Amino acid sequence: MKTIKINQVIEYLSLALIISFFFAHNIFLVLIGIIFSIYLININMINNLKKSITKFFILKNESKDSNKNNEEINTATNNMKSTKKETKLTLVEEIEEFGYIPSIDKKNNSNAA
């Protein structure tokens, strides 16, 4: 037995719907037949568009997952920084944190640089 593809059925159906106007005088059947015909003409472009859209969303989801992993790493480093604040900061860390070189006297809070 010969297997019939769905595209062949739609081809004949669209032709039959368009020709049915002469018998049924119904414009809606003609419009449905035209829509089926346009679909069959552009089926390759539609399939390529579907593939590109799915690739785009897959890449977007992967980037969200990697961002989530980066956020987890950032929170872990933030936790490490918070435990580091309890210890005495070195001069370099103080400059990075405050933005200026602190004076030796704790009473004098003027900017040295």
PDB file of C-alpha atoms in Angstrom:
ATOM      1  CA  MET A   1       0.000   0.000   0.000  1.00  0.00           C
ATOM      2  CA  LYS A   2       1.108   3.466  -0.786  1.00  0.00           C
ATOM      3  CA  THR A   3       1.497   5.851   2.128  1.00  0.00           C
ATOM      4  CA  ILE A   4       0.020   9.273   1.540  1.00  0.00           C
ATOM      5  CA  LYS A   5       1.837  12.233   3.009  1.00  0.00           C
ATOM      6  CA  ILE A   6      -0.158  14.925   4.757  1.00  0.00           C
ATOM      7  CA  ASN A   7       1.218  17.535   2.342  1.00  0.00           C
ATOM      8  CA  GLN A   8      -0.295  15.733  -0.625  1.00  0.00           C
ATOM      9  CA  VAL A   9      -3.669  15.629   1.109  1.00  0.00           C
ATOM     10  CA  ILE A  10      -3.491  19.359   1.847  1.00  0.00           C
ATOM     11  CA  GLU A  11      -2.535  20.059  -1.783  1.00  0.00           C
ATOM     12  CA  TYR A  12      -5.621  18.316  -3.108  1.00  0.00           C
ATOM     13  CA  LEU A  13      -7.797  19.727  -0.339  1.00  0.00           C
ATOM     14  CA  SER A  14      -6.751  23.305  -1.088  1.00  0.00           C
ATOM     15  CA  LEU A  15      -7.499  22.824  -4.786  1.00  0.00           C
ATOM     16  CA  ALA A  16     -10.861  21.251  -3.982  1.00  0.00           C
ATOM     17  CA  LEU A  17     -11.776  24.098  -1.617  1.00  0.00           C
ATOM     18  CA  ILE A  18     -10.967  26.725  -4.240  1.00  0.00           C
ATOM     19  CA  ILE A  19     -12.923  24.924  -6.994  1.00  0.00           C
ATOM     20  CA  SER A  20     -15.861  24.380  -4.599  1.00  0.00           C
ATOM     21  CA  PHE A  21     -16.757  28.059  -5.055  1.00  0.00           C
ATOM     22  CA  PHE A  22     -18.395  27.208  -8.395  1.00  0.00           C
ATOM     23  CA  PHE A  23     -20.716  24.713  -6.685  1.00  0.00           C
ATOM     24  CA  ALA A  24     -21.246  26.087  -3.165  1.00  0.00           C
ATOM     25  CA  HIS A  25     -20.730  29.847  -3.769  1.00  0.00           C
ATOM     26  CA  ASN A  26     -19.044  30.173  -0.368  1.00  0.00           C
ATOM     27  CA  ILE A  27     -16.063  32.554  -0.199  1.00  0.00           C
ATOM     28  CA  PHE A  28     -14.894  31.203   3.174  1.00  0.00           C
ATOM     29  CA  LEU A  29     -14.018  27.851   1.630  1.00  0.00           C
ATOM     30  CA  VAL A  30     -11.947  29.666  -1.013  1.00  0.00           C
ATOM     31  CA  LEU A  31     -10.101  31.643   1.665  1.00  0.00           C
ATOM     32  CA  ILE A  32      -9.311  28.456   3.608  1.00  0.00           C
ATOM     33  CA  GLY A  33      -8.013  26.866   0.392  1.00  0.00           C
ATOM     34  CA  ILE A  34      -5.791  29.912  -0.271  1.00  0.00           C
ATOM     35  CA  ILE A  35      -4.416  29.744   3.274  1.00  0.00           C
ATOM     36  CA  PHE A  36      -3.556  26.051   2.810  1.00  0.00           C
ATOM     37  CA  SER A  37      -1.852  26.864  -0.501  1.00  0.00           C
ATOM     38  CA  ILE A  38       0.238  29.656   1.029  1.00  0.00           C
ATOM     39  CA  TYR A  39       1.219  27.313   3.854  1.00  0.00           C
ATOM     40  CA  LEU A  40       2.401  24.662   1.403  1.00  0.00           C
ATOM     41  CA  ILE A  41       4.378  27.182  -0.636  1.00  0.00           C
ATOM     42  CA  ASN A  42       6.204  28.499   2.459  1.00  0.00           C
ATOM     43  CA  ILE A  43       6.523  25.277   4.457  1.00  0.00           C
ATOM     44  CA  ASN A  44      10.347  25.209   4.241  1.00  0.00           C
ATOM     45  CA  MET A  45      10.636  28.801   5.432  1.00  0.00           C
ATOM     46  CA  ILE A  46       8.216  28.104   8.300  1.00  0.00           C
ATOM     47  CA  ASN A  47      10.227  25.052   9.411  1.00  0.00           C
ATOM     48  CA  ASN A  48      13.487  27.050   9.317  1.00  0.00           C
ATOM     49  CA  LEU A  49      11.835  29.801  11.353  1.00  0.00           C
ATOM     50  CA  LYS A  50      10.673  27.260  13.948  1.00  0.00           C
ATOM     51  CA  LYS A  51      14.207  25.842  14.238  1.00  0.00           C
ATOM     52  CA  SER A  52      15.778  29.270  14.661  1.00  0.00           C
ATOM     53  CA  ILE A  53      13.232  30.274  17.313  1.00  0.00           C
ATOM     54  CA  THR A  54      13.832  27.103  19.311  1.00  0.00           C
ATOM     55  CA  LYS A  55      17.610  27.592  19.068  1.00  0.00           C
ATOM     56  CA  PHE A  56      17.201  31.178  20.283  1.00  0.00           C
ATOM     57  CA  PHE A  57      15.155  30.138  23.309  1.00  0.00           C
ATOM     58  CA  ILE A  58      17.503  27.263  24.121  1.00  0.00           C
ATOM     59  CA  LEU A  59      20.495  29.630  24.060  1.00  0.00           C
ATOM     60  CA  LYS A  60      18.572  32.149  26.141  1.00  0.00           C
ATOM     61  CA  ASN A  61      17.710  29.504  28.747  1.00  0.00           C
ATOM     62  CA  GLU A  62      21.329  28.327  28.842  1.00  0.00           C
ATOM     63  CA  SER A  63      22.507  31.886  29.399  1.00  0.00           C
ATOM     64  CA  LYS A  64      19.985  32.267  32.244  1.00  0.00           C
ATOM     65  CA  ASP A  65      21.317  29.073  33.798  1.00  0.00           C
ATOM     66  CA  SER A  66      24.895  30.311  33.512  1.00  0.00           C
ATOM     67  CA  ASN A  67      23.856  33.670  34.999  1.00  0.00           C
ATOM     68  CA  LYS A  68      22.248  31.786  37.866  1.00  0.00           C
ATOM     69  CA  ASN A  69      25.514  29.906  38.428  1.00  0.00           C
ATOM     70  CA  ASN A  70      27.455  33.184  38.332  1.00  0.00           C
ATOM     71  CA  GLU A  71      25.072  34.698  40.881  1.00  0.00           C
ATOM     72  CA  GLU A  72      25.645  31.717  43.165  1.00  0.00           C
ATOM     73  CA  ILE A  73      29.399  32.195  42.841  1.00  0.00           C
ATOM     74  CA  ASN A  74      29.028  35.932  43.527  1.00  0.00           C
ATOM     75  CA  THR A  75      26.986  35.273  46.673  1.00  0.00           C
ATOM     76  CA  ALA A  76      29.629  32.815  47.829  1.00  0.00           C
ATOM     77  CA  THR A  77      32.361  35.434  47.331  1.00  0.00           C
ATOM     78  CA  ASN A  78      30.222  38.025  49.111  1.00  0.00           C
ATOM     79  CA  ASN A  79      29.927  35.666  52.061  1.00  0.00           C
ATOM     80  CA  MET A  80      33.702  35.296  52.052  1.00  0.00           C
ATOM     81  CA  LYS A  81      34.090  39.077  51.986  1.00  0.00           C
ATOM     82  CA  SER A  82      31.762  39.492  54.945  1.00  0.00           C
ATOM     83  CA  THR A  83      33.858  37.123  57.030  1.00  0.00           C
ATOM     84  CA  LYS A  84      36.951  39.008  55.898  1.00  0.00           C
ATOM     85  CA  LYS A  85      35.603  42.286  57.353  1.00  0.00           C
ATOM     86  CA  GLU A  86      35.901  40.891  60.844  1.00  0.00           C
ATOM     87  CA  THR A  87      39.691  40.711  60.481  1.00  0.00           C
ATOM     88  CA  LYS A  88      41.915  43.772  60.272  1.00  0.00           C
ATOM     89  CA  LEU A  89      42.063  45.192  56.754  1.00  0.00           C
ATOM     90  CA  THR A  90      45.369  45.740  54.997  1.00  0.00           C
ATOM     91  CA  LEU A  91      46.256  49.152  53.561  1.00  0.00           C
ATOM     92  CA  VAL A  92      45.341  48.073  50.015  1.00  0.00           C
ATOM     93  CA  GLU A  93      41.938  46.789  51.118  1.00  0.00           C
ATOM     94  CA  GLU A  94      41.264  49.999  53.038  1.00  0.00           C
ATOM     95  CA  ILE A  95      42.140  52.104  49.970  1.00  0.00           C
ATOM     96  CA  GLU A  96      39.816  49.981  47.824  1.00  0.00           C
ATOM     97  CA  GLU A  97      37.016  50.203  50.362  1.00  0.00           C
ATOM     98  CA  PHE A  98      37.213  53.881  51.330  1.00  0.00           C
ATOM     99  CA  GLY A  99      38.684  55.338  48.129  1.00  0.00           C
ATOM    100  CA  TYR A 100      41.457  57.266  49.900  1.00  0.00           C
ATOM    101  CA  ILE A 101      44.535  56.613  52.025  1.00  0.00           C
ATOM    102  CA  PRO A 102      43.505  56.737  55.681  1.00  0.00           C
ATOM    103  CA  SER A 103      45.674  58.515  58.197  1.00  0.00           C
ATOM    104  CA  ILE A 104      47.481  56.712  60.981  1.00  0.00           C
ATOM    105  CA  ASP A 105      45.648  58.714  63.663  1.00  0.00           C
ATOM    106  CA  LYS A 106      42.133  57.406  64.076  1.00  0.00           C
ATOM    107  CA  LYS A 107      41.074  60.804  65.449  1.00  0.00           C
ATOM    108  CA  ASN A 108      42.095  62.593  62.257  1.00  0.00           C
ATOM    109  CA  ASN A 109      39.575  61.644  59.590  1.00  0.00           C
ATOM    110  CA  SER A 110      40.833  64.038  56.903  1.00  0.00           C
ATOM    111  CA  ASN A 111      41.726  62.690  53.483  1.00  0.00           C
ATOM    112  CA  ALA A 112      45.465  62.220  53.060  1.00  0.00           C
ATOM    113  CA  ALA A 113      45.464  62.053  49.306  1.00  0.00           C
TER     114      ALA A 113
END
